[in-house]
Amino acid sequence: MNMSINEIENEIVEEFEMFDNWIDKYEYLIDLGKSLPKISDSEKTKENIITGCQSQVWLNAKEKDRHIIFYADSDAIMTKGIIAILIRVLSFQKPKDIINAKLEFIEKIGLKEQLSPTRANGLVSMIKKMKIYALGFEQKL
Amino acid sequence: MSDNSDIRNMFPILKSRVNDNDLVYFDNAATTQKSKEVIKELERFYLQENSNIHRGVHHLSQVATDSFELTRKSVKTFINSKFTHEIIFTKGTTDSINLVASSLGRLLKKDDEIIISEMEHHSNIVPWQLCCEISGAKLKIVPINDSGELDMIIFNELLNSKTKIVAITHISNSLGTINPIKEIIKLSHENNAKVLIDGAQSAAHVSIDVQELDVDFYCFSAHKLYGPTGVGVLYGKEEILNQMPPYQGGGEMIKEVSLHKTTYASLPHKFEAGTPNIAGVVAFKKSIDLLENFGLKTIKEHEDALLSYATKELKKIEGLIIVGTSENKSGIISFNINGIHHYDLGVILDKMGIAIRTGHHCTQPVMRKFNIPGTARISFAYYNTFDEIDRCIKAINKAKDMLL
Ligand SMILES: Cc1ncc(COP(=O)(O)O)c(C=O)c1O
């Protein structure tokens, strides 16, 4: 049985509570970004690119056993680190749960500013797109 | 020169703390900080003089109009135009360029040609593309070389009797290159083309004499000269401005209106339709006063010293590549570090209180030319210090350690 979105969020919040300074937190994000599997160049198509003014994001999704698996990549490592966290929360979940996810943990781990639309790093649009995928899959099911 | 605490004290925001660090503000090409005098003047205007200008017979309207017109005189002296009415107030550089492209554009015919360059800000590209779409004129582009300088040989080849307008930036906002505008103006005039210079990045950094340059149009923004946002200048030669049709219609720009026909006001009002940013224009005078007190020669000396020190220190960082390496540069340094995305660098520097700009800086053709998605950019103002450069270099090294 998979962990629920809520359970994973709580786990991440606990992990981030260990950091008492921004440097450690950012280094952790950078490590997460580096260890996120890359999307191959051939899969980085016009259809799955999200162009932010600052960094670009590529997002793919597929369905397996009524759950959605997300793959994403970015040219900026900080953006990738946050993508890794979002994938950990939203991948292998049911479409309905993805659509309803509020993702409030982002604020609790102190990364809200990274998800501000003014950052123009593509992350806000990425979350929107993940939910749109989920909506599409749900309608098919 | 090294202790400029007097100057820094004039700019209250420089004392800010950002993410538990003293702010280092290196994003001056985007906008400069405002002096206490400018901020106080905005308040004074609203407290003591506020009313609409050029319209009322009442006391406040007269006082406000006088203050507004005083700034026009200051700008005239600042860039040494022949007449005060050659100074048109706009919203900013973008607005000034659009005014010329749209108004002068209406006098263009199919097969006329407009020359711009590969290093232009989008503000000096898109208005001309629109102008070409409407008039049928053709847009010609001067390419840049690997150092980020205009290819003057090709510029010469592009010039011909069909060339009607040449619109080039004085200083590139993404490369820092100072262009040989005097030569560009001379060559263009030999071909009877009119020249518009985008002075957004120059007016606060090098001294400008529009008569000596013999330039036809010169544009800049108050907010990049320590002044308020929403105020810009279009300088134009009287003779040409008089031949141009109005840009926008409305109040203030008319002599007489009937429902079928309107006669237009004389310069500069012909091009100033509607209520302008009165308080902003009034306060702008304080920033011109400031620039004149500092003296552009002194400003340039200080900023040149910052530029060469920062360039020397940046070059010591392994893997760092400076984009824009002309011999003739203003205080703007664009760079990338091998293996690091500019956005990541910007985010980490921000955590250390250092404000730089990252991205394409509204010059996507420049990024395409160098085959990069963007750069990190440091840009200086007169209040910046060598100490701040040291802190920035240290922060870049720290960011490099974290990211690589
Ligand atoms: C070279 C150049 N031209 C034009 C502009 C546009 O100026 P504004 O946004 O004040 O209209 C800028 C501002 O970034 C610039 O650097």
mmCIF file of N, CA, C and O in Angstrom, chain A residues 2-93:
data_model
loop_
_atom_site.group_PDB
_atom_site.id
_atom_site.type_symbol
_atom_site.label_atom_id
_atom_site.label_comp_id
_atom_site.label_asym_id
_atom_site.label_seq_id
_atom_site.Cartn_x
_atom_site.Cartn_y
_atom_site.Cartn_z
ATOM 1 N N ASN A 2 0.615 2.129 -0.945
ATOM 2 C CA ASN A 2 1.356 3.403 -1.002
ATOM 3 C C ASN A 2 1.062 4.273 0.198
ATOM 4 O O ASN A 2 -0.009 4.185 0.786
ATOM 5 N N MET A 3 2.027 5.160 0.492
ATOM 6 C CA MET A 3 1.734 6.198 1.487
ATOM 7 C C MET A 3 0.815 7.230 0.847
ATOM 8 O O MET A 3 0.887 7.487 -0.344
ATOM 9 N N SER A 4 -0.035 7.842 1.650
ATOM 10 C CA SER A 4 -0.925 8.873 1.096
ATOM 11 C C SER A 4 -0.144 10.185 0.935
ATOM 12 O O SER A 4 0.934 10.350 1.501
ATOM 13 N N ILE A 5 -0.720 11.085 0.157
ATOM 14 C CA ILE A 5 -0.091 12.392 -0.066
ATOM 15 C C ILE A 5 0.191 13.073 1.271
ATOM 16 O O ILE A 5 1.284 13.590 1.506
ATOM 17 N N ASN A 6 -0.813 13.011 2.165
ATOM 18 C CA ASN A 6 -0.646 13.630 3.473
ATOM 19 C C ASN A 6 0.516 13.050 4.255
ATOM 20 O O ASN A 6 1.300 13.769 4.873
ATOM 21 N N GLU A 7 0.603 11.734 4.244
ATOM 22 C CA GLU A 7 1.672 11.066 4.981
ATOM 23 C C GLU A 7 3.053 11.462 4.442
ATOM 24 O O GLU A 7 3.975 11.736 5.207
ATOM 25 N N ILE A 8 3.152 11.518 3.125
ATOM 26 C CA ILE A 8 4.455 11.897 2.538
ATOM 27 C C ILE A 8 4.778 13.348 2.890
ATOM 28 O O ILE A 8 5.907 13.675 3.248
ATOM 29 N N GLU A 9 3.789 14.205 2.797
ATOM 30 C CA GLU A 9 4.004 15.613 3.148
ATOM 31 C C GLU A 9 4.536 15.725 4.576
ATOM 32 O O GLU A 9 5.500 16.452 4.839
ATOM 33 N N ASN A 10 3.901 15.009 5.492
ATOM 34 C CA ASN A 10 4.341 15.077 6.896
ATOM 35 C C ASN A 10 5.771 14.575 7.063
ATOM 36 O O ASN A 10 6.556 15.152 7.816
ATOM 37 N N GLU A 11 6.082 13.531 6.325
ATOM 38 C CA GLU A 11 7.434 12.975 6.380
ATOM 39 C C GLU A 11 8.462 14.030 5.912
ATOM 40 O O GLU A 11 9.501 14.224 6.537
ATOM 41 N N ILE A 12 8.119 14.721 4.847
ATOM 42 C CA ILE A 12 9.036 15.741 4.315
ATOM 43 C C ILE A 12 9.194 16.900 5.301
ATOM 44 O O ILE A 12 10.292 17.396 5.537
ATOM 45 N N VAL A 13 8.065 17.311 5.894
ATOM 46 C CA VAL A 13 8.136 18.408 6.872
ATOM 47 C C VAL A 13 9.072 18.004 8.011
ATOM 48 O O VAL A 13 9.916 18.792 8.442
ATOM 49 N N GLU A 14 8.957 16.763 8.462
ATOM 50 C CA GLU A 14 9.852 16.286 9.533
ATOM 51 C C GLU A 14 11.318 16.322 9.105
ATOM 52 O O GLU A 14 12.184 16.763 9.860
ATOM 53 N N GLU A 15 11.555 15.886 7.888
ATOM 54 C CA GLU A 15 12.942 15.910 7.375
ATOM 55 C C GLU A 15 13.512 17.321 7.388
ATOM 56 O O GLU A 15 14.646 17.550 7.776
ATOM 57 N N PHE A 16 12.687 18.263 6.945
ATOM 58 C CA PHE A 16 13.183 19.637 6.839
ATOM 59 C C PHE A 16 13.338 20.293 8.209
ATOM 60 O O PHE A 16 14.046 21.291 8.323
ATOM 61 N N GLU A 17 12.675 19.756 9.207
ATOM 62 C CA GLU A 17 12.835 20.332 10.545
ATOM 63 C C GLU A 17 14.257 20.147 11.073
ATOM 64 O O GLU A 17 14.700 20.851 11.977
ATOM 65 N N MET A 18 14.970 19.217 10.501
ATOM 66 C CA MET A 18 16.361 18.992 10.927
ATOM 67 C C MET A 18 17.282 20.171 10.585
ATOM 68 O O MET A 18 18.290 20.373 11.224
ATOM 69 N N PHE A 19 16.921 20.897 9.555
ATOM 70 C CA PHE A 19 17.831 21.969 9.108
ATOM 71 C C PHE A 19 17.612 23.220 9.926
ATOM 72 O O PHE A 19 16.499 23.710 10.037
ATOM 73 N N ASP A 20 18.703 23.752 10.506
ATOM 74 C CA ASP A 20 18.498 25.010 11.216
ATOM 75 C C ASP A 20 19.099 26.194 10.480
ATOM 76 O O ASP A 20 19.135 27.302 10.974
ATOM 77 N N ASN A 21 19.617 25.970 9.270
ATOM 78 C CA ASN A 21 20.023 27.136 8.468
ATOM 79 C C ASN A 21 19.731 26.888 6.994
ATOM 80 O O ASN A 21 19.544 25.751 6.555
ATOM 81 N N TRP A 22 19.671 27.971 6.253
ATOM 82 C CA TRP A 22 19.268 27.873 4.851
ATOM 83 C C TRP A 22 20.291 27.125 4.016
ATOM 84 O O TRP A 22 19.955 26.455 3.050
ATOM 85 N N ILE A 23 21.571 27.212 4.411
ATOM 86 C CA ILE A 23 22.604 26.582 3.585
ATOM 87 C C ILE A 23 22.401 25.064 3.543
ATOM 88 O O ILE A 23 22.397 24.454 2.472
ATOM 89 N N ASP A 24 22.179 24.482 4.719
ATOM 90 C CA ASP A 24 21.962 23.028 4.753
ATOM 91 C C ASP A 24 20.721 22.641 3.953
ATOM 92 O O ASP A 24 20.709 21.657 3.220
ATOM 93 N N LYS A 25 19.688 23.459 4.110
ATOM 94 C CA LYS A 25 18.436 23.176 3.416
ATOM 95 C C LYS A 25 18.639 23.239 1.890
ATOM 96 O O LYS A 25 18.205 22.348 1.158
ATOM 97 N N TYR A 26 19.316 24.287 1.445
ATOM 98 C CA TYR A 26 19.540 24.429 0.006
ATOM 99 C C TYR A 26 20.463 23.331 -0.522
ATOM 100 O O TYR A 26 20.280 22.841 -1.624
ATOM 101 N N GLU A 27 21.456 22.957 0.295
ATOM 102 C CA GLU A 27 22.352 21.889 -0.160
ATOM 103 C C GLU A 27 21.590 20.572 -0.311
ATOM 104 O O GLU A 27 21.831 19.806 -1.243
ATOM 105 N N TYR A 28 20.655 20.360 0.591
ATOM 106 C CA TYR A 28 19.816 19.156 0.497
ATOM 107 C C TYR A 28 18.996 19.189 -0.792
ATOM 108 O O TYR A 28 18.915 18.198 -1.527
ATOM 109 N N LEU A 29 18.409 20.367 -1.075
ATOM 110 C CA LEU A 29 17.622 20.517 -2.305
ATOM 111 C C LEU A 29 18.471 20.273 -3.543
ATOM 112 O O LEU A 29 18.041 19.639 -4.508
ATOM 113 N N ILE A 30 19.705 20.808 -3.485
ATOM 114 C CA ILE A 30 20.609 20.643 -4.627
ATOM 115 C C ILE A 30 20.915 19.155 -4.822
ATOM 116 O O ILE A 30 20.889 18.641 -5.942
ATOM 117 N N ASP A 31 21.140 18.441 -3.706
ATOM 118 C CA ASP A 31 21.381 16.998 -3.804
ATOM 119 C C ASP A 31 20.182 16.270 -4.382
ATOM 120 O O ASP A 31 20.324 15.391 -5.232
ATOM 121 N N LEU A 32 19.008 16.650 -3.920
ATOM 122 C CA LEU A 32 17.787 16.039 -4.466
ATOM 123 C C LEU A 32 17.695 16.289 -5.970
ATOM 124 O O LEU A 32 17.367 15.399 -6.745
ATOM 125 N N GLY A 33 18.016 17.526 -6.335
ATOM 126 C CA GLY A 33 17.968 17.895 -7.751
ATOM 127 C C GLY A 33 18.933 17.052 -8.565
ATOM 128 O O GLY A 33 18.605 16.582 -9.654
ATOM 129 N N LYS A 34 20.136 16.857 -8.009
ATOM 130 C CA LYS A 34 21.146 16.096 -8.749
ATOM 131 C C LYS A 34 20.761 14.624 -8.883
ATOM 132 O O LYS A 34 21.116 13.979 -9.858
ATOM 133 N N SER A 35 20.051 14.101 -7.874
ATOM 134 C CA SER A 35 19.761 12.668 -7.938
ATOM 135 C C SER A 35 18.459 12.350 -8.672
ATOM 136 O O SER A 35 18.166 11.198 -8.939
ATOM 137 N N LEU A 36 17.718 13.392 -9.034
ATOM 138 C CA LEU A 36 16.489 13.141 -9.807
ATOM 139 C C LEU A 36 16.862 12.629 -11.198
ATOM 140 O O LEU A 36 17.656 13.254 -11.895
ATOM 141 N N PRO A 37 16.287 11.485 -11.607
ATOM 142 C CA PRO A 37 16.643 10.972 -12.943
ATOM 143 C C PRO A 37 16.349 12.007 -14.027
ATOM 144 O O PRO A 37 15.313 12.669 -13.982
ATOM 145 N N LYS A 38 17.278 12.117 -14.966
ATOM 146 C CA LYS A 38 17.096 13.090 -16.055
ATOM 147 C C LYS A 38 16.082 12.564 -17.056
ATOM 148 O O LYS A 38 15.959 11.352 -17.242
ATOM 149 N N ILE A 39 15.398 13.486 -17.712
ATOM 150 C CA ILE A 39 14.573 13.110 -18.862
ATOM 151 C C ILE A 39 15.489 13.172 -20.084
ATOM 152 O O ILE A 39 16.262 14.122 -20.221
ATOM 153 N N SER A 40 15.422 12.164 -20.939
ATOM 154 C CA SER A 40 16.325 12.171 -22.097
ATOM 155 C C SER A 40 15.956 13.311 -23.041
ATOM 156 O O SER A 40 14.800 13.747 -23.090
ATOM 157 N N ASP A 41 16.964 13.783 -23.768
ATOM 158 C CA ASP A 41 16.739 14.925 -24.652
ATOM 159 C C ASP A 41 15.614 14.667 -25.655
ATOM 160 O O ASP A 41 14.860 15.580 -25.985
ATOM 161 N N SER A 42 15.505 13.418 -26.093
ATOM 162 C CA SER A 42 14.476 13.124 -27.096
ATOM 163 C C SER A 42 13.074 13.259 -26.493
ATOM 164 O O SER A 42 12.095 13.459 -27.200
ATOM 165 N N GLU A 43 12.997 13.135 -25.187
ATOM 166 C CA GLU A 43 11.681 13.272 -24.552
ATOM 167 C C GLU A 43 11.366 14.719 -24.149
ATOM 168 O O GLU A 43 10.287 15.020 -23.658
ATOM 169 N N LYS A 44 12.370 15.574 -24.319
ATOM 170 C CA LYS A 44 12.122 16.989 -24.022
ATOM 171 C C LYS A 44 11.517 17.646 -25.259
ATOM 172 O O LYS A 44 12.210 18.222 -26.071
ATOM 173 N N THR A 45 10.206 17.511 -25.381
ATOM 174 C CA THR A 45 9.559 18.004 -26.600
ATOM 175 C C THR A 45 8.861 19.329 -26.349
ATOM 176 O O THR A 45 8.722 19.767 -25.206
ATOM 177 N N LYS A 46 8.439 19.919 -27.444
ATOM 178 C CA LYS A 46 7.665 21.169 -27.372
ATOM 179 C C LYS A 46 6.386 20.986 -26.557
ATOM 180 O O LYS A 46 5.902 21.905 -25.934
ATOM 181 N N GLU A 47 5.846 19.749 -26.590
ATOM 182 C CA GLU A 47 4.579 19.509 -25.906
ATOM 183 C C GLU A 47 4.731 19.498 -24.397
ATOM 184 O O GLU A 47 3.830 19.868 -23.678
ATOM 185 N N ASN A 48 5.900 19.032 -23.922
ATOM 186 C CA ASN A 48 5.986 18.896 -22.469
ATOM 187 C C ASN A 48 6.901 19.934 -21.807
ATOM 188 O O ASN A 48 7.263 19.809 -20.648
ATOM 189 N N ILE A 49 7.251 20.964 -22.548
ATOM 190 C CA ILE A 49 8.086 21.997 -21.939
ATOM 191 C C ILE A 49 7.212 23.065 -21.279
ATOM 192 O O ILE A 49 6.127 23.397 -21.765
ATOM 193 N N ILE A 50 7.680 23.529 -20.136
ATOM 194 C CA ILE A 50 7.034 24.662 -19.462
ATOM 195 C C ILE A 50 8.092 25.731 -19.379
ATOM 196 O O ILE A 50 9.080 25.593 -18.653
ATOM 197 N N THR A 51 7.937 26.799 -20.160
ATOM 198 C CA THR A 51 8.995 27.807 -20.146
ATOM 199 C C THR A 51 8.683 28.879 -19.124
ATOM 200 O O THR A 51 7.701 29.597 -19.233
ATOM 201 N N GLY A 52 9.545 28.923 -18.121
ATOM 202 C CA GLY A 52 9.503 30.061 -17.213
ATOM 203 C C GLY A 52 10.500 31.047 -17.770
ATOM 204 O O GLY A 52 11.297 30.715 -18.642
ATOM 205 N N CYS A 53 10.468 32.254 -17.268
ATOM 206 C CA CYS A 53 11.411 33.247 -17.772
ATOM 207 C C CYS A 53 12.811 32.896 -17.270
ATOM 208 O O CYS A 53 13.814 33.169 -17.897
ATOM 209 N N GLN A 54 12.880 32.241 -16.105
ATOM 210 C CA GLN A 54 14.168 31.985 -15.461
ATOM 211 C C GLN A 54 14.683 30.576 -15.700
ATOM 212 O O GLN A 54 15.827 30.383 -16.028
ATOM 213 N N SER A 55 13.845 29.585 -15.434
ATOM 214 C CA SER A 55 14.281 28.222 -15.713
ATOM 215 C C SER A 55 13.169 27.485 -16.439
ATOM 216 O O SER A 55 12.019 27.894 -16.407
ATOM 217 N N GLN A 56 13.547 26.400 -17.112
ATOM 218 C CA GLN A 56 12.570 25.646 -17.891
ATOM 219 C C GLN A 56 12.319 24.308 -17.215
ATOM 220 O O GLN A 56 13.202 23.756 -16.589
ATOM 221 N N VAL A 57 11.111 23.816 -17.405
ATOM 222 C CA VAL A 57 10.736 22.548 -16.791
ATOM 223 C C VAL A 57 10.136 21.657 -17.873
ATOM 224 O O VAL A 57 9.414 22.146 -18.740
ATOM 225 N N TRP A 58 10.490 20.375 -17.842
ATOM 226 C CA TRP A 58 9.856 19.397 -18.723
ATOM 227 C C TRP A 58 9.076 18.417 -17.859
ATOM 228 O O TRP A 58 9.587 17.957 -16.836
ATOM 229 N N LEU A 59 7.865 18.120 -18.273
ATOM 230 C CA LEU A 59 7.017 17.240 -17.465
ATOM 231 C C LEU A 59 6.352 16.179 -18.340
ATOM 232 O O LEU A 59 5.749 16.504 -19.356
ATOM 233 N N ASN A 60 6.506 14.921 -17.921
ATOM 234 C CA ASN A 60 5.806 13.811 -18.574
ATOM 235 C C ASN A 60 5.001 13.058 -17.525
ATOM 236 O O ASN A 60 5.368 13.067 -16.354
ATOM 237 N N ALA A 61 3.964 12.391 -17.975
ATOM 238 C CA ALA A 61 3.187 11.595 -17.022
ATOM 239 C C ALA A 61 2.702 10.336 -17.712
ATOM 240 O O ALA A 61 2.482 10.324 -18.922
ATOM 241 N N LYS A 62 2.615 9.267 -16.947
ATOM 242 C CA LYS A 62 1.930 8.093 -17.509
ATOM 243 C C LYS A 62 1.094 7.420 -16.429
ATOM 244 O O LYS A 62 1.291 7.679 -15.232
ATOM 245 N N GLU A 63 0.205 6.555 -16.885
ATOM 246 C CA GLU A 63 -0.712 5.939 -15.949
ATOM 247 C C GLU A 63 -0.331 4.492 -15.734
ATOM 248 O O GLU A 63 0.069 3.795 -16.671
ATOM 249 N N LYS A 64 -0.389 4.036 -14.499
ATOM 250 C CA LYS A 64 -0.133 2.624 -14.223
ATOM 251 C C LYS A 64 -1.053 2.196 -13.086
ATOM 252 O O LYS A 64 -1.028 2.797 -12.011
ATOM 253 N N ASP A 65 -1.843 1.187 -13.338
ATOM 254 C CA ASP A 65 -2.774 0.658 -12.337
ATOM 255 C C ASP A 65 -3.582 1.762 -11.653
ATOM 256 O O ASP A 65 -3.631 1.842 -10.428
ATOM 257 N N ARG A 66 -4.143 2.632 -12.436
ATOM 258 C CA ARG A 66 -4.996 3.716 -11.925
ATOM 259 C C ARG A 66 -4.251 4.743 -11.084
ATOM 260 O O ARG A 66 -4.842 5.528 -10.364
ATOM 261 N N HIS A 67 -2.941 4.697 -11.167
ATOM 262 C CA HIS A 67 -2.133 5.721 -10.500
ATOM 263 C C HIS A 67 -1.334 6.469 -11.565
ATOM 264 O O HIS A 67 -1.110 5.951 -12.646
ATOM 265 N N ILE A 68 -0.906 7.679 -11.226
ATOM 266 C CA ILE A 68 -0.139 8.452 -12.207
ATOM 267 C C ILE A 68 1.324 8.512 -11.781
ATOM 268 O O ILE A 68 1.631 8.727 -10.603
ATOM 269 N N ILE A 69 2.189 8.306 -12.752
ATOM 270 C CA ILE A 69 3.621 8.453 -12.479
ATOM 271 C C ILE A 69 4.116 9.685 -13.235
ATOM 272 O O ILE A 69 3.832 9.839 -14.434
ATOM 273 N N PHE A 70 4.796 10.563 -12.498
ATOM 274 C CA PHE A 70 5.321 11.780 -13.127
ATOM 275 C C PHE A 70 6.829 11.678 -13.327
ATOM 276 O O PHE A 70 7.550 11.111 -12.495
ATOM 277 N N TYR A 71 7.279 12.238 -14.446
ATOM 278 C CA TYR A 71 8.708 12.412 -14.696
ATOM 279 C C TYR A 71 8.913 13.878 -15.006
ATOM 280 O O TYR A 71 8.174 14.444 -15.804
ATOM 281 N N ALA A 72 9.907 14.487 -14.392
ATOM 282 C CA ALA A 72 10.128 15.901 -14.719
ATOM 283 C C ALA A 72 11.600 16.237 -14.612
ATOM 284 O O ALA A 72 12.384 15.531 -13.968
ATOM 285 N N ASP A 73 11.970 17.322 -15.254
ATOM 286 C CA ASP A 73 13.366 17.726 -15.305
ATOM 287 C C ASP A 73 13.398 19.250 -15.437
ATOM 288 O O ASP A 73 12.407 19.864 -15.820
ATOM 289 N N SER A 74 14.538 19.833 -15.100
ATOM 290 C CA SER A 74 14.685 21.275 -15.294
ATOM 291 C C SER A 74 16.133 21.579 -15.602
ATOM 292 O O SER A 74 17.024 20.791 -15.278
ATOM 293 N N ASP A 75 16.367 22.732 -16.220
ATOM 294 C CA ASP A 75 17.756 23.123 -16.478
ATOM 295 C C ASP A 75 18.395 23.749 -15.233
ATOM 296 O O ASP A 75 19.608 23.850 -15.140
ATOM 297 N N ALA A 76 17.600 24.161 -14.257
ATOM 298 C CA ALA A 76 18.166 24.746 -13.038
ATOM 299 C C ALA A 76 18.059 23.741 -11.896
ATOM 300 O O ALA A 76 17.039 23.072 -11.738
ATOM 301 N N ILE A 77 19.107 23.630 -11.112
ATOM 302 C CA ILE A 77 19.181 22.561 -10.129
ATOM 303 C C ILE A 77 18.265 22.811 -8.920
ATOM 304 O O ILE A 77 17.674 21.895 -8.368
ATOM 305 N N MET A 78 18.115 24.088 -8.543
ATOM 306 C CA MET A 78 17.213 24.402 -7.428
ATOM 307 C C MET A 78 15.778 24.041 -7.810
ATOM 308 O O MET A 78 15.020 23.498 -7.004
ATOM 309 N N THR A 79 15.425 24.378 -9.038
ATOM 310 C CA THR A 79 14.103 24.051 -9.541
ATOM 311 C C THR A 79 13.923 22.531 -9.540
ATOM 312 O O THR A 79 12.882 22.006 -9.130
ATOM 313 N N LYS A 80 14.977 21.833 -9.951
ATOM 314 C CA LYS A 80 14.933 20.365 -9.996
ATOM 315 C C LYS A 80 14.763 19.762 -8.600
ATOM 316 O O LYS A 80 14.056 18.765 -8.434
ATOM 317 N N GLY A 81 15.405 20.381 -7.618
ATOM 318 C CA GLY A 81 15.286 19.895 -6.249
ATOM 319 C C GLY A 81 13.841 19.944 -5.776
ATOM 320 O O GLY A 81 13.341 19.020 -5.137
ATOM 321 N N ILE A 82 13.184 21.030 -6.115
ATOM 322 C CA ILE A 82 11.792 21.170 -5.700
ATOM 323 C C ILE A 82 10.900 20.221 -6.512
ATOM 324 O O ILE A 82 9.958 19.627 -5.983
ATOM 325 N N ILE A 83 11.250 20.039 -7.783
ATOM 326 C CA ILE A 83 10.526 19.062 -8.610
ATOM 327 C C ILE A 83 10.617 17.686 -7.969
ATOM 328 O O ILE A 83 9.617 16.955 -7.869
ATOM 329 N N ALA A 84 11.814 17.341 -7.488
ATOM 330 C CA ALA A 84 12.004 16.022 -6.880
ATOM 331 C C ALA A 84 11.048 15.837 -5.701
ATOM 332 O O ALA A 84 10.456 14.770 -5.521
ATOM 333 N N ILE A 85 10.900 16.889 -4.905
ATOM 334 C CA ILE A 85 9.990 16.807 -3.756
ATOM 335 C C ILE A 85 8.541 16.664 -4.222
ATOM 336 O O ILE A 85 7.784 15.848 -3.703
ATOM 337 N N LEU A 86 8.181 17.450 -5.219
ATOM 338 C CA LEU A 86 6.799 17.397 -5.702
ATOM 339 C C LEU A 86 6.480 16.030 -6.307
ATOM 340 O O LEU A 86 5.375 15.504 -6.137
ATOM 341 N N ILE A 87 7.476 15.462 -6.987
ATOM 342 C CA ILE A 87 7.242 14.131 -7.569
ATOM 343 C C ILE A 87 7.089 13.090 -6.457
ATOM 344 O O ILE A 87 6.228 12.221 -6.518
ATOM 345 N N ARG A 88 7.921 13.242 -5.441
ATOM 346 C CA ARG A 88 7.818 12.306 -4.322
ATOM 347 C C ARG A 88 6.410 12.349 -3.711
ATOM 348 O O ARG A 88 5.871 11.326 -3.315
ATOM 349 N N VAL A 89 5.816 13.524 -3.678
ATOM 350 C CA VAL A 89 4.489 13.661 -3.080
ATOM 351 C C VAL A 89 3.382 13.193 -4.033
ATOM 352 O O VAL A 89 2.452 12.507 -3.621
ATOM 353 N N LEU A 90 3.505 13.569 -5.301
ATOM 354 C CA LEU A 90 2.360 13.396 -6.201
ATOM 355 C C LEU A 90 2.430 12.173 -7.111
ATOM 356 O O LEU A 90 1.413 11.749 -7.657
ATOM 357 N N SER A 91 3.620 11.606 -7.287
ATOM 358 C CA SER A 91 3.738 10.473 -8.189
ATOM 359 C C SER A 91 3.232 9.205 -7.496
ATOM 360 O O SER A 91 3.329 9.086 -6.271
ATOM 361 N N PHE A 92 2.734 8.269 -8.277
ATOM 362 C CA PHE A 92 2.158 7.012 -7.772
ATOM 363 C C PHE A 92 0.924 7.261 -6.914
ATOM 364 O O PHE A 92 0.645 6.517 -5.979
ATOM 365 N N GLN A 93 0.216 8.339 -7.190
ATOM 366 C CA GLN A 93 -1.022 8.611 -6.454
ATOM 367 C C GLN A 93 -2.209 8.493 -7.403
ATOM 368 O O GLN A 93 -2.051 8.471 -8.623
#
